Short mmCIF file of C-alpha atoms in Angstrom, two decimals:
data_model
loop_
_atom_site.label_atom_id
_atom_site.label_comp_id
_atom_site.label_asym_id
_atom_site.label_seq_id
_atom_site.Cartn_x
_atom_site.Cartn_y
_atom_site.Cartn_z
CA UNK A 1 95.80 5.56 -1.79
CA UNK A 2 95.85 9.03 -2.56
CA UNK A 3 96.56 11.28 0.73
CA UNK A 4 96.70 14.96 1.44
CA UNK A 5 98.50 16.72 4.13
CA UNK A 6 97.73 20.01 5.19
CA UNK A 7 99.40 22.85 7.53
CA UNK A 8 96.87 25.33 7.92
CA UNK A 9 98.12 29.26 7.30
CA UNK A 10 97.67 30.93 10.46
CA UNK A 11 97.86 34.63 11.97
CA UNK A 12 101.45 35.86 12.38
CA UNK A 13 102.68 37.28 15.18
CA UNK A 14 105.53 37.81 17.71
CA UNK A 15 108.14 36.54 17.09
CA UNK A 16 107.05 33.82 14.63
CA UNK A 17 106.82 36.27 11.34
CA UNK A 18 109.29 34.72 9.20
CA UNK A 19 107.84 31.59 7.34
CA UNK A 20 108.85 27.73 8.57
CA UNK A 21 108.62 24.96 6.55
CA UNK A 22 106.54 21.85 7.69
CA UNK A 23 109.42 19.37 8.22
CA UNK A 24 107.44 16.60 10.22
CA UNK A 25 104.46 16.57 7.01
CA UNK A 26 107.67 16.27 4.60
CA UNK A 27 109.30 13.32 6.27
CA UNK A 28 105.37 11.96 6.38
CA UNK A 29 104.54 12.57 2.73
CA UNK A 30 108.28 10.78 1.94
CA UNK A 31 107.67 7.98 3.83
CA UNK A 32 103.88 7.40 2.12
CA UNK A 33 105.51 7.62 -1.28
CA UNK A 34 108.10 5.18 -0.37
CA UNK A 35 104.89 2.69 0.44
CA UNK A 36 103.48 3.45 -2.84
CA UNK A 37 100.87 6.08 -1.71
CA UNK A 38 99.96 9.28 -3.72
CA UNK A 39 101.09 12.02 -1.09
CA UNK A 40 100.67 15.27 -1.46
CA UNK A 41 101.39 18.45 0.64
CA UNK A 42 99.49 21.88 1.13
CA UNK A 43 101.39 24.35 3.06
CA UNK A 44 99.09 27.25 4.45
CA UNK A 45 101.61 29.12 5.82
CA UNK A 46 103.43 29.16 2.67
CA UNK A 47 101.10 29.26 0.05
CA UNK A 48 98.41 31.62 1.62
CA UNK A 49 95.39 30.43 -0.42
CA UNK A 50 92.57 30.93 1.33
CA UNK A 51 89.80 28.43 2.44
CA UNK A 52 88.06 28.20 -0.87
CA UNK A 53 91.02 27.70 -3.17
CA UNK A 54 92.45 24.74 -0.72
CA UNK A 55 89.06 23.25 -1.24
CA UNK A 56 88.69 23.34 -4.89
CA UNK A 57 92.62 21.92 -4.72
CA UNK A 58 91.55 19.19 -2.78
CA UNK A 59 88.17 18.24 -4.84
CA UNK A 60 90.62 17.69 -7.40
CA UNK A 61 93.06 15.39 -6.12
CA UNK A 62 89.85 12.90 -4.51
CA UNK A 63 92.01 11.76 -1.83
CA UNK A 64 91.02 9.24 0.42
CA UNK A 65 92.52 10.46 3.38
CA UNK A 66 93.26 14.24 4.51
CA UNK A 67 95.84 15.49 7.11
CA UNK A 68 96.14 17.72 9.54
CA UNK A 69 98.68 19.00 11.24
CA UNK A 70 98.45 22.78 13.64
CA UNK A 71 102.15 23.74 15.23
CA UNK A 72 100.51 26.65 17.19
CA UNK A 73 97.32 27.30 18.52
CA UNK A 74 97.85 30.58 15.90
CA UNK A 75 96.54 27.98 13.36
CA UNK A 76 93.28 26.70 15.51
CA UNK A 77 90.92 29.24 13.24
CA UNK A 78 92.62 28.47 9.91
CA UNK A 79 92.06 25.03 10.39
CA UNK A 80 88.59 25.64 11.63
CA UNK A 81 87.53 27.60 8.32
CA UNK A 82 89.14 25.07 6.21
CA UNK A 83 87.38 22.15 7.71
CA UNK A 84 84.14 23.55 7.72
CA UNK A 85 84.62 24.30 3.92
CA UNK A 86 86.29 20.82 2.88
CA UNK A 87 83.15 19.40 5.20
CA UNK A 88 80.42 21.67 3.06
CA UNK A 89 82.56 21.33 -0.19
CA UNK A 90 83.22 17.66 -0.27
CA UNK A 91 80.96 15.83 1.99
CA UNK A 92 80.57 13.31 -0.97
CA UNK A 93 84.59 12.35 -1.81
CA UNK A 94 85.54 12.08 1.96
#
């Protein structure tokens, strides 16, 4: 099964302006591999593409399962935009 696990980029600010990596979606993508899936990550917060380019990533890949996974309520909109566009952009593969 091919799987896709996304951390949605959010709005810095605060104290939080130095980027974090994802550990918890690591240790999940590792463990889905070791079962024989097809895991793959998409970092928001690290990669800043924006809703569009995530969804043209993830028509690609046809996984059968996509991930989620907001650390602050900074995130809520991201997440928001990109679901909206992964619903309108690929109704048809998920």
């Amino acid at each position: 099964m091919t799987v896709v696990l996304i951390r949605p980029g959010f709005l810095k600010s605060g104290f939080d302006q130095d980027y974090q990596e994802c550990l918890g979606l690591g240790l999940l993508a590792a463990v889905l591999r070791r079962a024989g899936h097809n895991a793959h990550l998409f970092d928001g917060e690290l990669s800043e593409l924006d809703p569009a380019e995530v969804s043209h990533w993830i028509q690609r890949l046809a996984p059968q399962c996509v991930g989620f996974s907001i650390m602050s309520h900074y995130a809520l909109d991201g997440a928001r935009q990109l679901i909206e566009r992964l619903r309108r952009d690929c109704s048809d593969q998920l």
